[in-house]
Short mmCIF file of C-alpha atoms in Angstrom, two decimals:
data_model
loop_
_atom_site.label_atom_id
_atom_site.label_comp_id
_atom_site.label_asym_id
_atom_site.label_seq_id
_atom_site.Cartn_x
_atom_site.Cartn_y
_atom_site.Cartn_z
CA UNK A 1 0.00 0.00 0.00
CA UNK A 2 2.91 2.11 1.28
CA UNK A 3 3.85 1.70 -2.95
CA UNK A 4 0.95 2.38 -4.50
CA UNK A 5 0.70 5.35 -1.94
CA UNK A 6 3.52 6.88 -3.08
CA UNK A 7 2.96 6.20 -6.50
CA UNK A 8 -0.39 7.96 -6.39
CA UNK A 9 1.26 11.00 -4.88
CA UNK A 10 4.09 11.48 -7.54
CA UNK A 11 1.34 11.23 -10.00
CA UNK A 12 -0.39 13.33 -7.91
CA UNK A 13 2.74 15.40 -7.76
CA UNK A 14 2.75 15.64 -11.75
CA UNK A 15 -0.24 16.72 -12.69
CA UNK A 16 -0.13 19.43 -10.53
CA UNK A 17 3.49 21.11 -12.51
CA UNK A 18 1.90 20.13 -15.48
CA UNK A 19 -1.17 22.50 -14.91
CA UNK A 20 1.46 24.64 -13.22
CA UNK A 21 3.34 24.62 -16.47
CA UNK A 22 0.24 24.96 -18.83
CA UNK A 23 -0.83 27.84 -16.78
CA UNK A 24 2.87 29.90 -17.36
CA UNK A 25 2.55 29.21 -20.75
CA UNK A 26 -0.99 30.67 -21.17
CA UNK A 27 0.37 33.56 -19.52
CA UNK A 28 3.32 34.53 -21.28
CA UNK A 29 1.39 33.72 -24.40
CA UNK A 30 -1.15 36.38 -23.60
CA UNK A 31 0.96 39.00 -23.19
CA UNK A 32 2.73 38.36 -25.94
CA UNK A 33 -0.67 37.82 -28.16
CA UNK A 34 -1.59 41.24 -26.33
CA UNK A 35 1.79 42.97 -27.75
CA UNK A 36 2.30 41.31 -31.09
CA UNK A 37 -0.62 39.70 -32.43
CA UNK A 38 -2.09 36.95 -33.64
CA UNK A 39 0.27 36.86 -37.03
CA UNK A 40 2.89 39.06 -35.35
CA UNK A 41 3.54 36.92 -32.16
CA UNK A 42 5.70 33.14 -33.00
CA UNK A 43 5.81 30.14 -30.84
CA UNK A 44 10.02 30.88 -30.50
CA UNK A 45 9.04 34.45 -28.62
CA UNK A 46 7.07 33.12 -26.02
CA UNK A 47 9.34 29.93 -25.56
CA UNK A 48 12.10 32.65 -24.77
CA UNK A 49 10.03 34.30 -22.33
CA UNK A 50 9.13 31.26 -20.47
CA UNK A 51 12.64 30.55 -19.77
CA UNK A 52 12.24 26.62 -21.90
CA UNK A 53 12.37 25.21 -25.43
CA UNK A 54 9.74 25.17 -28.35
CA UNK A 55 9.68 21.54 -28.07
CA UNK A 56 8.57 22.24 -24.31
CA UNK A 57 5.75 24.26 -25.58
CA UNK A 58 4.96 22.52 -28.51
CA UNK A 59 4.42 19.19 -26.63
CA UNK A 60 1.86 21.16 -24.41
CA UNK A 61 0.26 23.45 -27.25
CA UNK A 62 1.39 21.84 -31.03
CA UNK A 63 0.32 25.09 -32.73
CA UNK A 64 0.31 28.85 -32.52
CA UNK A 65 -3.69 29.13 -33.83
CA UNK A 66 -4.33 26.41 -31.34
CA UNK A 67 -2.36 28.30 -28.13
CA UNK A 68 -4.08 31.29 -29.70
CA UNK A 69 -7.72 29.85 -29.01
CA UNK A 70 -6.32 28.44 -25.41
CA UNK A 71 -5.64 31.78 -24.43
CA UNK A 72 -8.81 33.30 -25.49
CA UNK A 73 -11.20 30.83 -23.96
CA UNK A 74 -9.15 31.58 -20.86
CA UNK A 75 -9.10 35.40 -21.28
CA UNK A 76 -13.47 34.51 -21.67
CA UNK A 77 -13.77 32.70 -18.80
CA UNK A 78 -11.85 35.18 -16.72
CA UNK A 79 -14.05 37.52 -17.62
CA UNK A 80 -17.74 36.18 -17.87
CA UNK A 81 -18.19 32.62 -16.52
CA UNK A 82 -18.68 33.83 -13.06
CA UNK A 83 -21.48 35.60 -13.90
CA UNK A 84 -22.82 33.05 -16.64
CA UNK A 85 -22.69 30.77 -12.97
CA UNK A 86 -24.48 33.27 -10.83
CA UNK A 87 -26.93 33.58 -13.63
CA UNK A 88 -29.60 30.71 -11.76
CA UNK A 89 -29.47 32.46 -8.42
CA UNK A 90 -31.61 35.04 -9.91
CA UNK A 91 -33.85 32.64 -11.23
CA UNK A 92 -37.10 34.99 -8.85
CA UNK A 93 -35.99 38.19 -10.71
CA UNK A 94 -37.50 40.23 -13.39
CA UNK A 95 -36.29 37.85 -16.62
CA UNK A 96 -35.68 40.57 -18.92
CA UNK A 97 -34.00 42.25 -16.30
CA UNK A 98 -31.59 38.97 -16.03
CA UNK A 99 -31.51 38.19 -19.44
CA UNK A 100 -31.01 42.01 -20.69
CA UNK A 101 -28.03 42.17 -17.89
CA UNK A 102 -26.04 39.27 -19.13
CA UNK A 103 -26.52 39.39 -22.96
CA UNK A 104 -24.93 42.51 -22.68
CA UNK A 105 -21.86 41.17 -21.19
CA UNK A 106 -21.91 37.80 -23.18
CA UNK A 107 -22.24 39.73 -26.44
CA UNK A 108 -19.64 42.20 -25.76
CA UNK A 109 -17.01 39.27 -25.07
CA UNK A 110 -18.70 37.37 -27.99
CA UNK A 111 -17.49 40.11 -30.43
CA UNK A 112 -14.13 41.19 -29.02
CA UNK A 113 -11.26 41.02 -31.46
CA UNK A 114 -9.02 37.60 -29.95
CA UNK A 115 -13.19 36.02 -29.43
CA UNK A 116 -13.88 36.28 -33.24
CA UNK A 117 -10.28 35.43 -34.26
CA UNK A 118 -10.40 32.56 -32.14
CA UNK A 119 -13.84 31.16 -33.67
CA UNK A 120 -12.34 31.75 -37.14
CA UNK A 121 -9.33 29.42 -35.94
CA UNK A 122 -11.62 26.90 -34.25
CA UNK A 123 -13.50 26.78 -37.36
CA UNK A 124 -10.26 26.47 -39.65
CA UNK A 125 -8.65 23.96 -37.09
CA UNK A 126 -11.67 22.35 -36.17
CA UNK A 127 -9.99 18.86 -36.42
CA UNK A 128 -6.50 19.56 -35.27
CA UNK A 129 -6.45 18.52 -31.74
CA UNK A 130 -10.17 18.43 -31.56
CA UNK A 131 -9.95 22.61 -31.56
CA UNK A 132 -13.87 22.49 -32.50
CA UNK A 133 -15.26 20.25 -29.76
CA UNK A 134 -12.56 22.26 -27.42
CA UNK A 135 -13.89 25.44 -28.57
CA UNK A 136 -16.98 24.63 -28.25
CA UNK A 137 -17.12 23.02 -24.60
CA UNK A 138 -15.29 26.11 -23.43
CA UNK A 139 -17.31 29.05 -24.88
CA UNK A 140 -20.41 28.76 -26.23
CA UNK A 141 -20.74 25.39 -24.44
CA UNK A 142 -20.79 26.74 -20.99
CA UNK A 143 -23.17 29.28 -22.09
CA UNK A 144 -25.68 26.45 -23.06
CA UNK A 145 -24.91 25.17 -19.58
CA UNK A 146 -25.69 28.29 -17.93
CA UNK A 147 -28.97 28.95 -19.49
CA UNK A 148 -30.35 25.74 -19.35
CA UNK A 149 -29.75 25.84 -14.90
CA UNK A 150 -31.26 29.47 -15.28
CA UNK A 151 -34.05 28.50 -17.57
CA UNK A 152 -34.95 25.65 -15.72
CA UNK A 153 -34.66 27.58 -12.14
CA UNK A 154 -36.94 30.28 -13.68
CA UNK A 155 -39.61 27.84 -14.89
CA UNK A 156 -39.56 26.64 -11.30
CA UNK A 157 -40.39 29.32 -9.66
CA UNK A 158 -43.11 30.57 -12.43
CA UNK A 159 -40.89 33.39 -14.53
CA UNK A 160 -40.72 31.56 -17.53
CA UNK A 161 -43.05 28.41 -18.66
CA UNK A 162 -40.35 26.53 -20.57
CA UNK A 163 -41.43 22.67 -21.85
CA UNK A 164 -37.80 21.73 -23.42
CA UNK A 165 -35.27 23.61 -21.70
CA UNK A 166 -32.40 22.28 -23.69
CA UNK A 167 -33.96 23.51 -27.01
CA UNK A 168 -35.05 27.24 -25.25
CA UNK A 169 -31.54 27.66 -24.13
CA UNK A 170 -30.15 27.05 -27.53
CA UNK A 171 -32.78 29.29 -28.48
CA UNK A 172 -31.84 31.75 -26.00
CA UNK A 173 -27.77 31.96 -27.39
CA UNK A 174 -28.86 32.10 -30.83
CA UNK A 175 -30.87 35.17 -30.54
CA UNK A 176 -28.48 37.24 -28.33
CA UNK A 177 -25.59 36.85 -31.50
CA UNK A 178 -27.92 36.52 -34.16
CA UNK A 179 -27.28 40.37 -35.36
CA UNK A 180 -23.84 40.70 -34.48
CA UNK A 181 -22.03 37.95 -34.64
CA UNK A 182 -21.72 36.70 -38.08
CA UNK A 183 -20.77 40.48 -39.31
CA UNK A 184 -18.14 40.35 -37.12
CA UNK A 185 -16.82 37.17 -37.68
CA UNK A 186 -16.74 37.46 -41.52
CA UNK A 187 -15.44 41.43 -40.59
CA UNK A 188 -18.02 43.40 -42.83
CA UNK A 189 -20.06 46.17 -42.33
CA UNK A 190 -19.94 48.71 -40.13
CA UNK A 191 -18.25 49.27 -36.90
CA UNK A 192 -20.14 47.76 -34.16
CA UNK A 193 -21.05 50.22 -31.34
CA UNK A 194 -22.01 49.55 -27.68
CA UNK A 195 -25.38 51.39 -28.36
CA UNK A 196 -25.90 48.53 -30.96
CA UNK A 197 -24.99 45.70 -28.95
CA UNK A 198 -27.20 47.33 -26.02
CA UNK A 199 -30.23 46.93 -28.63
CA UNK A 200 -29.06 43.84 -30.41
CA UNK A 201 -29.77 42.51 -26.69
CA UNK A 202 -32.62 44.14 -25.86
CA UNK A 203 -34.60 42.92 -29.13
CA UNK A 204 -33.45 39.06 -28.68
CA UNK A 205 -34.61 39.66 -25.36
CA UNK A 206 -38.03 40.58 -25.96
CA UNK A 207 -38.35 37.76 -28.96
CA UNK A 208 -37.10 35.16 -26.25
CA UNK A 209 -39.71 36.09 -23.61
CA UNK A 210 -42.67 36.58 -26.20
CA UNK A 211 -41.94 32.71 -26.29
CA UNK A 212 -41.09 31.25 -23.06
CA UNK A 213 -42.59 34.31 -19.93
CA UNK A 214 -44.89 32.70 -18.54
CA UNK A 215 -47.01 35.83 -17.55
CA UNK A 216 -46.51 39.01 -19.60
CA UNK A 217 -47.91 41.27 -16.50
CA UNK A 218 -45.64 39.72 -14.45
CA UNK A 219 -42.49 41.49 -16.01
CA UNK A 220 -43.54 45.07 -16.64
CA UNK A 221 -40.60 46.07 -18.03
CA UNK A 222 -40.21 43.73 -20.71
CA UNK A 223 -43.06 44.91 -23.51
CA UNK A 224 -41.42 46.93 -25.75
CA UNK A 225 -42.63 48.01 -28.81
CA UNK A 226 -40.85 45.18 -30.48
CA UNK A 227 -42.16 42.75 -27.95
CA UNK A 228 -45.81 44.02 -28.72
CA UNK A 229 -45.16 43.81 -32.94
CA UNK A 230 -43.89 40.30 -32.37
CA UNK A 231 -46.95 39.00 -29.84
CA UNK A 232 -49.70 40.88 -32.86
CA UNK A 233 -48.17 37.86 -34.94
CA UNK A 234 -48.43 35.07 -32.28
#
């Protein structure tokens, strides 16, 4: 036992400096991302930072685009996952309140430069080292996650009337980047404001709860005159 004890504890022991050692790379590679780039930052800079060898860093990240997405699902989580976790404990509050609160954030980290690049990557290395499914776990993924806990939390105690809860979160992320997202992404149009995300929001919003509140007079904040135009049709 005394063995396997030991054993367990230098494995232990390991995984623990290799975490350590992913964590230093991730960030000296966002600083250097920060100062240089995507397509001006290399794989030999932030080796030389770090103090190791490219064959160090290459056995932990074995591309550039791939570090590149790394760091900006970590840079995403840093910044909006704690609230994305919070979201069910306000599960009794005004939904559109809720909703209006963290679309804004979501959408504004959605359509930051390194998010966009990084979706371009994930889509171009989809395969390579399972980028996609990474990609996808980590960002949109945990926003899924977080909506469906909310969602269900708020059909329990009577905000929203929600039958498939899986489908109406899906629902839910699709509306909030449905007018931004793909313009930035492909990078046409015109610049995209705060004003305009602060709408973009508020309109997915109101098409979300015209759906799935379960009593309109219960939120008296949420009929807009889009939410109105859109329950004439229903």
């Amino acid at each position: 036992m005394s063995i396997n004890g030991e054993t367990g504890e230098t494995r232990q022991m390991a995984r623990v400096r290799t975490e350590t050692k992913r964590d230093a790379i991730l960030e000296t590679a966002t600083q250097v991302f920060k100062e240089r780039g995507l397509e001006g930052a290399s794989m030999s800079e932030i080796a030389k930072r770090l103090g190791g060898s490219k064959a160090t860093l290459y056995g932990y990240f074995p591309s550039k685009e791939e570090l590149f997405v790394h760091v900006a699902l970590r840079v995403a989580g840093q910044q909006i996952l704690a609230m994305l976790r919070a979201l069910q404990d306000r599960a009794a509050e005004d939904p559109r309140t809720v909703l209006v609160d963290v679309g804004k954030e979501l959408v504004g980290r959605v359509l930051a430069e390194d998010a966009t690049t990084a979706y371009r990557l994930a889509v171009s290395y989809g395969r390579v080292g399972n980028l996609g499914r990474i990609f996808y776990e980590s960002g949109p993924g945990k926003a899924i996650e977080a909506f469906t806990r909310y969602i269900e939390a708020a059909t329990a105690a009577g905000r929203l009337a929600v039958v498939d809860i899986d489908a109406a979160a899906h629902h839910l992320l699709a509306l909030l980047e449905s007018e931004m997202t793909y313009r930035r992404t492909l990078q046409f149009g015109d610049e995209i404001t705060r004003d305009a995300i602060d709408k973009s929001v508020g309109r997915a919003v109101d098409v979300f709860l015209a759906a799935y509140v379960a009593d309109p007079r219960s939120t008296p904040q949420m009929p807009s005159q889009h939410y109105r135009s859109v329950k004439k049709t229903t």
